[in-house]
Structure formats: structure tokens, C-alpha cells
Short mmCIF file of N, CA and C in Angstrom, two decimals:
data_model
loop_
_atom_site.label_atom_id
_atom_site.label_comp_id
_atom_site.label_asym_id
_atom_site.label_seq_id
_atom_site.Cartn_x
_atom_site.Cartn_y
_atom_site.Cartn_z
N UNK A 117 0.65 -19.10 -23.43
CA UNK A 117 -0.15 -18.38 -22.46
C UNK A 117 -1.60 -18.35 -22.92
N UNK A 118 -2.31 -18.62 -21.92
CA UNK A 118 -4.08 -18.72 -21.80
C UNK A 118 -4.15 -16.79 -22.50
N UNK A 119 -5.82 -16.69 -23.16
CA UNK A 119 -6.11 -15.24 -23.62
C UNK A 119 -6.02 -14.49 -22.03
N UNK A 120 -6.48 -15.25 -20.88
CA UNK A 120 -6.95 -14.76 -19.71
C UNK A 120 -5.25 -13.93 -19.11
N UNK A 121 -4.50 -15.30 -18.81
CA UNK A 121 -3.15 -14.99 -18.86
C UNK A 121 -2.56 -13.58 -19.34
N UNK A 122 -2.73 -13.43 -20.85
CA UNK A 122 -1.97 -12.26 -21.79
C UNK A 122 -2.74 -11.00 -21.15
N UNK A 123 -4.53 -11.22 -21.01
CA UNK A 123 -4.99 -9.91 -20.42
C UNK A 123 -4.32 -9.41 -19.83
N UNK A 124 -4.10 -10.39 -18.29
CA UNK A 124 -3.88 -10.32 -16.94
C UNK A 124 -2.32 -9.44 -17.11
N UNK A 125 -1.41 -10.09 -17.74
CA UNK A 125 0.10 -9.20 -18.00
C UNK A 125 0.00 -7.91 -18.69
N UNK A 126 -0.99 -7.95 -19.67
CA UNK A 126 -1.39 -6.46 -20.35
C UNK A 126 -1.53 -5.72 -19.61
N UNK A 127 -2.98 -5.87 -18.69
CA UNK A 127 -3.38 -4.93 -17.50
C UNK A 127 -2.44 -4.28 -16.53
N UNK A 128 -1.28 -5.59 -15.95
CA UNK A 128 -0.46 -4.79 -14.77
C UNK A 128 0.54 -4.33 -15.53
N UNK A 129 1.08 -4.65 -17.13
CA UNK A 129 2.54 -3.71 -17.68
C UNK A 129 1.67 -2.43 -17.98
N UNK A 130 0.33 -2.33 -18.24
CA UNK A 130 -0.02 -0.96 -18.39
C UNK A 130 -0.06 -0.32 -17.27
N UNK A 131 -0.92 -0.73 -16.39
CA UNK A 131 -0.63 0.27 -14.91
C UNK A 131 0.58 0.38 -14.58
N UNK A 132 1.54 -0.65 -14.71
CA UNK A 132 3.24 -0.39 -14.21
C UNK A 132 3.64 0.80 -14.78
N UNK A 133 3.03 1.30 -16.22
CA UNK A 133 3.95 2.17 -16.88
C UNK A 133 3.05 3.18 -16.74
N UNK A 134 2.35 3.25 -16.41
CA UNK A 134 1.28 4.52 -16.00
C UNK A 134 1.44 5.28 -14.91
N UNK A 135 2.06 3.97 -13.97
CA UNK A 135 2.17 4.33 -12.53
C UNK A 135 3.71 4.46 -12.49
N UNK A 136 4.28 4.44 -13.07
CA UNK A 136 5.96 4.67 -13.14
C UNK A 136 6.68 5.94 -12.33
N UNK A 137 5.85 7.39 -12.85
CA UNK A 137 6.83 8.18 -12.07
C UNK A 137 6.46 8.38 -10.64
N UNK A 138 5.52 7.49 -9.86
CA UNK A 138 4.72 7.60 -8.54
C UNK A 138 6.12 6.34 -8.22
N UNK A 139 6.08 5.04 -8.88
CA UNK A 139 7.02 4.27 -8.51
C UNK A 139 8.51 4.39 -8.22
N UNK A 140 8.83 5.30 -9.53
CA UNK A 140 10.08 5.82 -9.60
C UNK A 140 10.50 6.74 -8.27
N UNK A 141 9.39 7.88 -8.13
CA UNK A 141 9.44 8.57 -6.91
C UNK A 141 9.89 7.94 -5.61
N UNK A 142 9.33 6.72 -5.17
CA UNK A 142 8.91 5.98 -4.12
C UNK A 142 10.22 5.37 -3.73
N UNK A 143 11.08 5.33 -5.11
CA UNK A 143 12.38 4.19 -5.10
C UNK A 143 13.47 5.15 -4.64
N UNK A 144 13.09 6.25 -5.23
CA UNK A 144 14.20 7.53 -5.32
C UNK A 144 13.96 7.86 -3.32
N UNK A 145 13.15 8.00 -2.83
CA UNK A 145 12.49 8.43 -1.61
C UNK A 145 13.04 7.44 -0.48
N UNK A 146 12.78 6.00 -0.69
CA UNK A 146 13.18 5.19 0.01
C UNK A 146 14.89 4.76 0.34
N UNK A 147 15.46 4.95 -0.85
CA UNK A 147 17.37 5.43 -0.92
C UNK A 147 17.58 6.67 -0.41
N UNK A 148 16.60 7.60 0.20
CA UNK A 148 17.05 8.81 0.99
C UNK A 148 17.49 8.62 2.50
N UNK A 149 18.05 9.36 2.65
CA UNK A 149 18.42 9.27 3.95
C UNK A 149 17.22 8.76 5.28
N UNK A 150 16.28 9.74 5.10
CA UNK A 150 15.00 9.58 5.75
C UNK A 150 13.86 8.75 5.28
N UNK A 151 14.39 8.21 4.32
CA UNK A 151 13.60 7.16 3.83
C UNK A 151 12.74 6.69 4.52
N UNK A 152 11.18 6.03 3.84
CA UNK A 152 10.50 5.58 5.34
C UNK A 152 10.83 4.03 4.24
N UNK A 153 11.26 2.62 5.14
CA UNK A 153 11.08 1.34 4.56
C UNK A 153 9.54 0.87 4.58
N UNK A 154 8.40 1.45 5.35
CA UNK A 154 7.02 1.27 5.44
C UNK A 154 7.03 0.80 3.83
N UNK A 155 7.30 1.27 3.14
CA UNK A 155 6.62 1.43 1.29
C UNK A 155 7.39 -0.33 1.26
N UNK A 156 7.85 -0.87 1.51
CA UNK A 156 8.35 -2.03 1.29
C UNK A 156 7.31 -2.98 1.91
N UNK A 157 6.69 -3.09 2.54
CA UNK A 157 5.58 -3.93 3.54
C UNK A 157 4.64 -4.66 2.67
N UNK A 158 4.14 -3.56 1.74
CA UNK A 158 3.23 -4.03 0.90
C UNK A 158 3.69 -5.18 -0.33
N UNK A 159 4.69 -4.69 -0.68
CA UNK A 159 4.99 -5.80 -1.67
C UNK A 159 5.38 -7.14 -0.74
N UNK A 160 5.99 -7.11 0.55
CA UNK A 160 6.80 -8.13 1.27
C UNK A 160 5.54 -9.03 1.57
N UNK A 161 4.67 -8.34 1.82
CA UNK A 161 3.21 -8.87 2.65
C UNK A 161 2.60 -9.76 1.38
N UNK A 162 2.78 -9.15 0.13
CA UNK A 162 1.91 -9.73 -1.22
C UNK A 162 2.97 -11.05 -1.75
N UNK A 163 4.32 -10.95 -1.36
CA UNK A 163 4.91 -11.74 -1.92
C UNK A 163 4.55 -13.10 -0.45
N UNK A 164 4.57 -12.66 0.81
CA UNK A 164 4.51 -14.11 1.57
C UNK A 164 2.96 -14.73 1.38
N UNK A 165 1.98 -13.69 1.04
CA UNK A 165 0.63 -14.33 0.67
C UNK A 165 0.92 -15.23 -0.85
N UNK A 166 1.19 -15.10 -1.75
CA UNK A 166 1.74 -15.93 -2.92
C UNK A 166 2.43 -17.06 -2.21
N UNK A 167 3.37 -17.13 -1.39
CA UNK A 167 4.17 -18.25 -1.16
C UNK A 167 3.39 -18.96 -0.54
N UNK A 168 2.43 -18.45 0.31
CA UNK A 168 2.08 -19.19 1.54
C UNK A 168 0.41 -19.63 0.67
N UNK A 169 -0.44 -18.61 0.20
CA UNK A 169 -1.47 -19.04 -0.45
C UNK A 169 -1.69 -19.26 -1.99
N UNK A 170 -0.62 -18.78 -2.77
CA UNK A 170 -0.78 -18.92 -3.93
C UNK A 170 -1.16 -17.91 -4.67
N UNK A 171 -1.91 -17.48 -5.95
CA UNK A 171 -2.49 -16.10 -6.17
C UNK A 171 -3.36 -16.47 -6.89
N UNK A 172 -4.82 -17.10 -6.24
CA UNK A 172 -5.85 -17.92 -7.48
C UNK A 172 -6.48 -16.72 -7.90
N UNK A 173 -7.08 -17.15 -9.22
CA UNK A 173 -7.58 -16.34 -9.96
C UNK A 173 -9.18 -16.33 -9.66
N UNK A 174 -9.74 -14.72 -9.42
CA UNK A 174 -10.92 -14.44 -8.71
C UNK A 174 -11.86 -14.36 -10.18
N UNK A 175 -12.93 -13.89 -10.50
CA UNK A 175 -13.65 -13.44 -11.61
C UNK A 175 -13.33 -12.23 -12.03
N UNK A 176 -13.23 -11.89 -13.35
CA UNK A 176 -12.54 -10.23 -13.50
C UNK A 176 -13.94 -8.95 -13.07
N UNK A 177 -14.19 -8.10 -12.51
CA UNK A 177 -14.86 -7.11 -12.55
C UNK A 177 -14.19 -5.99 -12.91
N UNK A 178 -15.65 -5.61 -13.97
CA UNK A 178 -15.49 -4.20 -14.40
C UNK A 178 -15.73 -2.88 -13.66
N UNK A 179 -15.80 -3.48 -12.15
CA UNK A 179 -16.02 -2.10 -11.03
C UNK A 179 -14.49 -1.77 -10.63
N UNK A 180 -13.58 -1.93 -10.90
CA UNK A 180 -11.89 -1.70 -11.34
C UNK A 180 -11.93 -0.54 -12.11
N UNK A 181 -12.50 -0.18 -12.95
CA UNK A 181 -12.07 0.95 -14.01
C UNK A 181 -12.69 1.78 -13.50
N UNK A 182 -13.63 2.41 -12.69
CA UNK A 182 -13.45 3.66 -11.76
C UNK A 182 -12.38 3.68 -11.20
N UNK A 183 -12.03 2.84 -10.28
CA UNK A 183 -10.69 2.98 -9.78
C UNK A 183 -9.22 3.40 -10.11
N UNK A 184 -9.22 2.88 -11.03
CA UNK A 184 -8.20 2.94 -11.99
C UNK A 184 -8.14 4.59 -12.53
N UNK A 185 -9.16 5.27 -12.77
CA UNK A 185 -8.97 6.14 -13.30
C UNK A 185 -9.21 7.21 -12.22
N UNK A 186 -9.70 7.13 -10.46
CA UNK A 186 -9.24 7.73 -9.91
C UNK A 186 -8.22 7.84 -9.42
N UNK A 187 -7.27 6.63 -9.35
CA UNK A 187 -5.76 6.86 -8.84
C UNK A 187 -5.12 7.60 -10.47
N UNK A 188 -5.54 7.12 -11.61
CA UNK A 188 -4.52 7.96 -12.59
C UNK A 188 -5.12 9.30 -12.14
N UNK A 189 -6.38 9.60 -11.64
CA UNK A 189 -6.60 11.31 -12.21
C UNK A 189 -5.59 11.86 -10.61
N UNK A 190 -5.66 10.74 -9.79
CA UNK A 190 -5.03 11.69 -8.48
C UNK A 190 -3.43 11.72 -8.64
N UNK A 191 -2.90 10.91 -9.43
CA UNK A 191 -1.61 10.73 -9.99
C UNK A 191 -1.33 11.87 -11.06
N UNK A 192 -2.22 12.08 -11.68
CA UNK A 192 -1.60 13.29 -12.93
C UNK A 192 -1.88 14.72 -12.21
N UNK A 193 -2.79 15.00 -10.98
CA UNK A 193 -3.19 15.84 -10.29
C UNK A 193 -1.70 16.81 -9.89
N UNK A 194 -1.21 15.22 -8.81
CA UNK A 194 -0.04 15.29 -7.84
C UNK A 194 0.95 15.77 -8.71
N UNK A 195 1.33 15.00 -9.81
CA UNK A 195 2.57 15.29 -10.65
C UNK A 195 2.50 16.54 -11.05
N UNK A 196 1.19 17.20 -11.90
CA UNK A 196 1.01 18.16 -12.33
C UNK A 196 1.07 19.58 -11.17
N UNK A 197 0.79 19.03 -9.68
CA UNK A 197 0.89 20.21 -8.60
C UNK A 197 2.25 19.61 -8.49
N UNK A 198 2.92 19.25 -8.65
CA UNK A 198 4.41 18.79 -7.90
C UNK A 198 4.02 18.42 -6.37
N UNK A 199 3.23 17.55 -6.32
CA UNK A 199 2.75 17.38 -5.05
C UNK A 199 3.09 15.90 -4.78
N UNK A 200 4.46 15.54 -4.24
CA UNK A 200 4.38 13.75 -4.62
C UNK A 200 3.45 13.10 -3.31
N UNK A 201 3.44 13.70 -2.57
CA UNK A 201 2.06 12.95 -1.63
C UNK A 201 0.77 12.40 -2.26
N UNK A 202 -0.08 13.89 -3.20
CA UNK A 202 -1.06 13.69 -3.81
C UNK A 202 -0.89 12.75 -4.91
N UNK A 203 0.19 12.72 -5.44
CA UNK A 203 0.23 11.54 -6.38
C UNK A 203 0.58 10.38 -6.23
N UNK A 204 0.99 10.13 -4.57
CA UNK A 204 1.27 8.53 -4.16
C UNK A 204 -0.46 8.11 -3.87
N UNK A 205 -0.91 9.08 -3.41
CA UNK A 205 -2.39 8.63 -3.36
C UNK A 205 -2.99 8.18 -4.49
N UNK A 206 -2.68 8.13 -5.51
CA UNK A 206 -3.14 7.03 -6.28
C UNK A 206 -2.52 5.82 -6.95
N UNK A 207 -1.48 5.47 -6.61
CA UNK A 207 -1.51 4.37 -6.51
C UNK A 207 -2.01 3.06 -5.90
N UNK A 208 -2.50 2.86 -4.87
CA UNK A 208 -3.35 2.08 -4.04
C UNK A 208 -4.46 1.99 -4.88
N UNK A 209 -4.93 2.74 -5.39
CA UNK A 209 -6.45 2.97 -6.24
C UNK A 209 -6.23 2.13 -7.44
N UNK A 210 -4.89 2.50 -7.93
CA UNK A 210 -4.90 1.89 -9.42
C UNK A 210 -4.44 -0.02 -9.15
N UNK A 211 -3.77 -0.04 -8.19
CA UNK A 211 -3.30 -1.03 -7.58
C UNK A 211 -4.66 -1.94 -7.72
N UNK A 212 -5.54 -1.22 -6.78
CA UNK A 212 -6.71 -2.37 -6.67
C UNK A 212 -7.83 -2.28 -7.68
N UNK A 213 -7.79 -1.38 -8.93
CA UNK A 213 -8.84 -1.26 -9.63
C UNK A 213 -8.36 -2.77 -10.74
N UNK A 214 -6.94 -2.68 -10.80
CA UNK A 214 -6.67 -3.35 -11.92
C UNK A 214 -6.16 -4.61 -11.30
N UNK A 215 -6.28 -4.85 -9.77
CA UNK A 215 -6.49 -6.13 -9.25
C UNK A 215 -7.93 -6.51 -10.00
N UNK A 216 -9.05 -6.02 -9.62
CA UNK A 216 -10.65 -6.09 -9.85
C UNK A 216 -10.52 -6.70 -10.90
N UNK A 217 -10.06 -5.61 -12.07
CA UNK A 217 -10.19 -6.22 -13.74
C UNK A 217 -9.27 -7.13 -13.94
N UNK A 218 -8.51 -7.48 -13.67
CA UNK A 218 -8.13 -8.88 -13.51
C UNK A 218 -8.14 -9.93 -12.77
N UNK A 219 -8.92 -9.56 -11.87
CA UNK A 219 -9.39 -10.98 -11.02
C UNK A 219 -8.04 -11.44 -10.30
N UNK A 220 -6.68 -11.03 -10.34
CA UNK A 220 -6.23 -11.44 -9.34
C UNK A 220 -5.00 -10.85 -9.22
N UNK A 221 -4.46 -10.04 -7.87
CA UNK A 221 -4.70 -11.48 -6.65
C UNK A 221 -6.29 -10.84 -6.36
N UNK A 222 -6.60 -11.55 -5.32
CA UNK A 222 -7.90 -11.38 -4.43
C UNK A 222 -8.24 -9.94 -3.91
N UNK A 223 -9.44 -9.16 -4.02
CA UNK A 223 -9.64 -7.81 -3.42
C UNK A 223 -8.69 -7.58 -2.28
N UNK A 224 -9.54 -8.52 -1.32
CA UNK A 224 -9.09 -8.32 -0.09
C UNK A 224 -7.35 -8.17 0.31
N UNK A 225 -6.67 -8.97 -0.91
CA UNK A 225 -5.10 -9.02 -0.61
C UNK A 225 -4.88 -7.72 -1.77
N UNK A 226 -5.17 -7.12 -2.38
CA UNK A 226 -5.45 -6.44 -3.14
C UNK A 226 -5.12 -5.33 -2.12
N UNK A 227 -5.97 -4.94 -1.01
CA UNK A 227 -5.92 -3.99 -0.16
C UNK A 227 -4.68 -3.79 0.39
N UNK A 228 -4.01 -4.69 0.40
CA UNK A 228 -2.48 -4.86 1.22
C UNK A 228 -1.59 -3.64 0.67
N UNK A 229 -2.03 -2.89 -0.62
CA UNK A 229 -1.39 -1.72 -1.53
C UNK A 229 -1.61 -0.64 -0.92
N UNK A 230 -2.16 -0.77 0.22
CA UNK A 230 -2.40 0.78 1.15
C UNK A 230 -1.19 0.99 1.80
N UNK A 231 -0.48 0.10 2.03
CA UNK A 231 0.63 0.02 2.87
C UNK A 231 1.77 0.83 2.05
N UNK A 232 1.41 1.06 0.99
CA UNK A 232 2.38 1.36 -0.11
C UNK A 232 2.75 2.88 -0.10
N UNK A 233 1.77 3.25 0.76
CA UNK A 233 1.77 4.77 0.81
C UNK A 233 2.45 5.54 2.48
N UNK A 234 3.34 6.09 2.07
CA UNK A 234 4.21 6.35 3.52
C UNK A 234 3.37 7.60 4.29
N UNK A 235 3.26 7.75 5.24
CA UNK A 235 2.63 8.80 5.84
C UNK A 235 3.48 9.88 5.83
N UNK A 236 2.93 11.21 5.35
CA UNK A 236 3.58 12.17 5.18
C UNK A 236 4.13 12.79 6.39
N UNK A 237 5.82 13.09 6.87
CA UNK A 237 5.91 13.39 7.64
C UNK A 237 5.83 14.34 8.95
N UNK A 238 4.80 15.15 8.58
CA UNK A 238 3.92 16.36 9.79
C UNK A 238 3.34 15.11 10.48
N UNK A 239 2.49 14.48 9.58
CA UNK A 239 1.70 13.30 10.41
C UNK A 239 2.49 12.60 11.25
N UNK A 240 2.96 11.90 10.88
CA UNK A 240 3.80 11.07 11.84
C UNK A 240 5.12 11.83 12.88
N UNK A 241 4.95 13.34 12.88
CA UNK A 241 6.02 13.70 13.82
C UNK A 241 4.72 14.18 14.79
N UNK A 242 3.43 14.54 14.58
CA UNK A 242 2.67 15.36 15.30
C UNK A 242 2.10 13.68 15.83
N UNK A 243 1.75 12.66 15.08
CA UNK A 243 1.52 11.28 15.75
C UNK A 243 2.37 10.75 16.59
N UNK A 244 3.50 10.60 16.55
CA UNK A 244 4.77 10.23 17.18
C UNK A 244 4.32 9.51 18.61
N UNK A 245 4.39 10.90 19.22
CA UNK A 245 4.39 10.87 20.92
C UNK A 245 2.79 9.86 21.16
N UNK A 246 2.06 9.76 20.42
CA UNK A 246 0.85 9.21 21.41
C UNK A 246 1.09 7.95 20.50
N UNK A 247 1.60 7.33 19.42
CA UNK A 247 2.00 6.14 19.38
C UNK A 247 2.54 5.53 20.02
N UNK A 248 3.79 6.58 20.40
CA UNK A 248 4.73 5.94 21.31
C UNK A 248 4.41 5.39 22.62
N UNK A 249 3.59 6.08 23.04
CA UNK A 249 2.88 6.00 24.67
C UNK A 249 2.10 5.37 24.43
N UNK A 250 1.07 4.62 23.71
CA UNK A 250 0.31 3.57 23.29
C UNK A 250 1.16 2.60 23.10
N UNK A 251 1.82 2.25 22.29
CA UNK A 251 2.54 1.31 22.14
C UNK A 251 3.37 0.33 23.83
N UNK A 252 3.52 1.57 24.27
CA UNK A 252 4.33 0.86 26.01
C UNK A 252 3.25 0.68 26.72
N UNK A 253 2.42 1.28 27.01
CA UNK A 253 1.03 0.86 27.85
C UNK A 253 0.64 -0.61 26.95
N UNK A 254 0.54 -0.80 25.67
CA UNK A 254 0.32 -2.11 25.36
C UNK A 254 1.05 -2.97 25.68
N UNK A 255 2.23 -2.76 25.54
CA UNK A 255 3.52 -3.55 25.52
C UNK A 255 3.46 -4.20 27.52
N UNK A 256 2.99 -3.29 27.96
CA UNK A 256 2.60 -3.62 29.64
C UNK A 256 1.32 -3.85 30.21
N UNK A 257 0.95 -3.78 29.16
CA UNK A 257 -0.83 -4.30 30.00
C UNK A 257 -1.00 -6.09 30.20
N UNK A 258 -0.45 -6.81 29.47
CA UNK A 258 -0.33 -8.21 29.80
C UNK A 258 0.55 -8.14 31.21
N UNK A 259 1.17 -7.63 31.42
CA UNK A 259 2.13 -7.71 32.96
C UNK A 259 1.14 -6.90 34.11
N UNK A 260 0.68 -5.91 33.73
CA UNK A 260 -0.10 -5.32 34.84
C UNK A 260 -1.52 -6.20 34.71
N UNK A 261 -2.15 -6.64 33.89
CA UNK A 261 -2.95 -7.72 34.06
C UNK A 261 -2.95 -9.12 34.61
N UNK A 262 -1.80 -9.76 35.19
CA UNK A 262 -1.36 -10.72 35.78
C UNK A 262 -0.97 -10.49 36.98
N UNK A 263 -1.01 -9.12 36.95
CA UNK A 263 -0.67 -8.89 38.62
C UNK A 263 0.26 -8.09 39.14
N UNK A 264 1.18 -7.65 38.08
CA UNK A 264 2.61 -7.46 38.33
C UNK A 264 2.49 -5.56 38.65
N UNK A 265 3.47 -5.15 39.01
CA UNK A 265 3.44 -3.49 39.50
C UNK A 265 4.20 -3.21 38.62
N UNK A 266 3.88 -2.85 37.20
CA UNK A 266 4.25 -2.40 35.87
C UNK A 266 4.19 -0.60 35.42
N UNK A 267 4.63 0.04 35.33
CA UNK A 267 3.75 1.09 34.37
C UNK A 267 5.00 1.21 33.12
N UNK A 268 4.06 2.12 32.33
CA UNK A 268 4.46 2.78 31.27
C UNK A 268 5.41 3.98 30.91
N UNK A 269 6.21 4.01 30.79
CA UNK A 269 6.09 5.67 30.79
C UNK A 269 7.11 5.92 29.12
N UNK A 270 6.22 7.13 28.43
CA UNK A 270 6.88 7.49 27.21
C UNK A 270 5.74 8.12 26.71
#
């Protein structure tokens, strides 16, 4: 292995084990009954970008280690309030700080770690209904735009 290489595995087994009981949480959460599978997207999304583009190596920046140490401080925050929301919020942070300092994958696919975070459920029961009704008005606006006597309703 290249010095660049050994960094690059140093960097993510340290955040892996840093970020462990946010991960552990996430695994334990998703085998629940109410599990949300959302937290799966992000890795599914990072693994078909690898297959499909590869994972070239970007330049390392040192604008990563802010990052990094705001998802650990919002991670030891959460754990320390027993708050596992506040402490899934930093993972995405540490995700992409220590993308940065290692140059790869790419920022931008880097971002794909937002997905990682499930929306807490007040949000998404008080969101629900106007997703839902967005979603069918979309789902029918190509038919009522062609002409057709369509509506929505939900």
C-alpha cells in the first residue's frame, strides 16, 4: 500500500470507531419494527457511484477537520444528552470532513451522507399529508397536461 493509501484507511477506521455508537444506534433502529430503511440510501447510492464511476482520488484538504470535529462535538453532545437524533446529526459532518482530508470519494458524492440521517418522526408524521398530496398532483400533472380530465386527491 501507497503512504497516501495507509492515510486514507487510517482516516476512515478512525472516524468508523469514533462514529461507532451513532452507527451502532442506526443498525439497532433500522431492525426495529418502525425502522425507517431511508438510512440505507446513502451507502446504496455511494456503492452504485463506485461501480458505475469508480472512487478517484480528489486532493486531500485540510478544511475537513472543522468538520470532523463538529460532527464529533454534535455526536458526544447527543450521546451525552441521550439524545440519538442530536447525535445522528453528526455523522454526515464527520462523513464529509474526513471525505475532504482524504480526498476521496469526491465532496460532492461525499454529500450523499445526508441521506444517512432519518427524519425524526414528529417531522415526518406532521409532513406526511402534504407530501402525500404533492406527490399525486405530481404523479398527475403529466396527464392533466396532455389533456386528460385527471385530478388528485390525497
Amino acid at each position: 500500500m501507497s503512504g497516501e493509501t495507509l492515510r486514507e484507511v487510517a482516516l476512515w477506521a478512525t472516524a468508523s470507531v469514533a462514529v461507532s455508537p451513532v452507527l451502532l444506534e442506526l443498525a439497532s433502529s433500522l431492525s426495529a419494527i418502525d425502522g425507517s430503511p431511508v438510512i440505507l440510501l446513502a451507502p446504496c447510492l455511494l456503492a452504485l457511484y463506485a461501480v458505475r464511476e469508480g472512487m478517484p482520488r480528489g486532493k486531500p484538504s485540510a478544511a475537513g477537520a472543522p468538520l470532523v470535529v463538529v460532527g464529533l462535538g454534535l455526536e458526544i453532545v447527543g450521546l451525552t444528552a441521550q439524545s440519538d437524533s442530536l447525535a445522528r446529526l453528526g455523522l454526515p459532518w464527520v462523513f464529509v470532513g474526513v471525505a475532504l482530508l482524504a480526498g476521496r470519494p469526491a465532496f460532492k458524492v461525499a454529500l450523499l451522507a445526508l441521506w444517512m440521517i432519518p427524519l425524526p418522526n414528529p417531522i415526518l408524521t406532521q409532513w406526511s399529508p402534504v407530501l402525500e398530496s404533492s406527490l399525486a398532483e405530481l404523479a398527475v400533472a403529466p396527464f392533466a397536461g396532455a389533456g386528460l380530465d385527471v385530478s388528485a386527491v390525497g
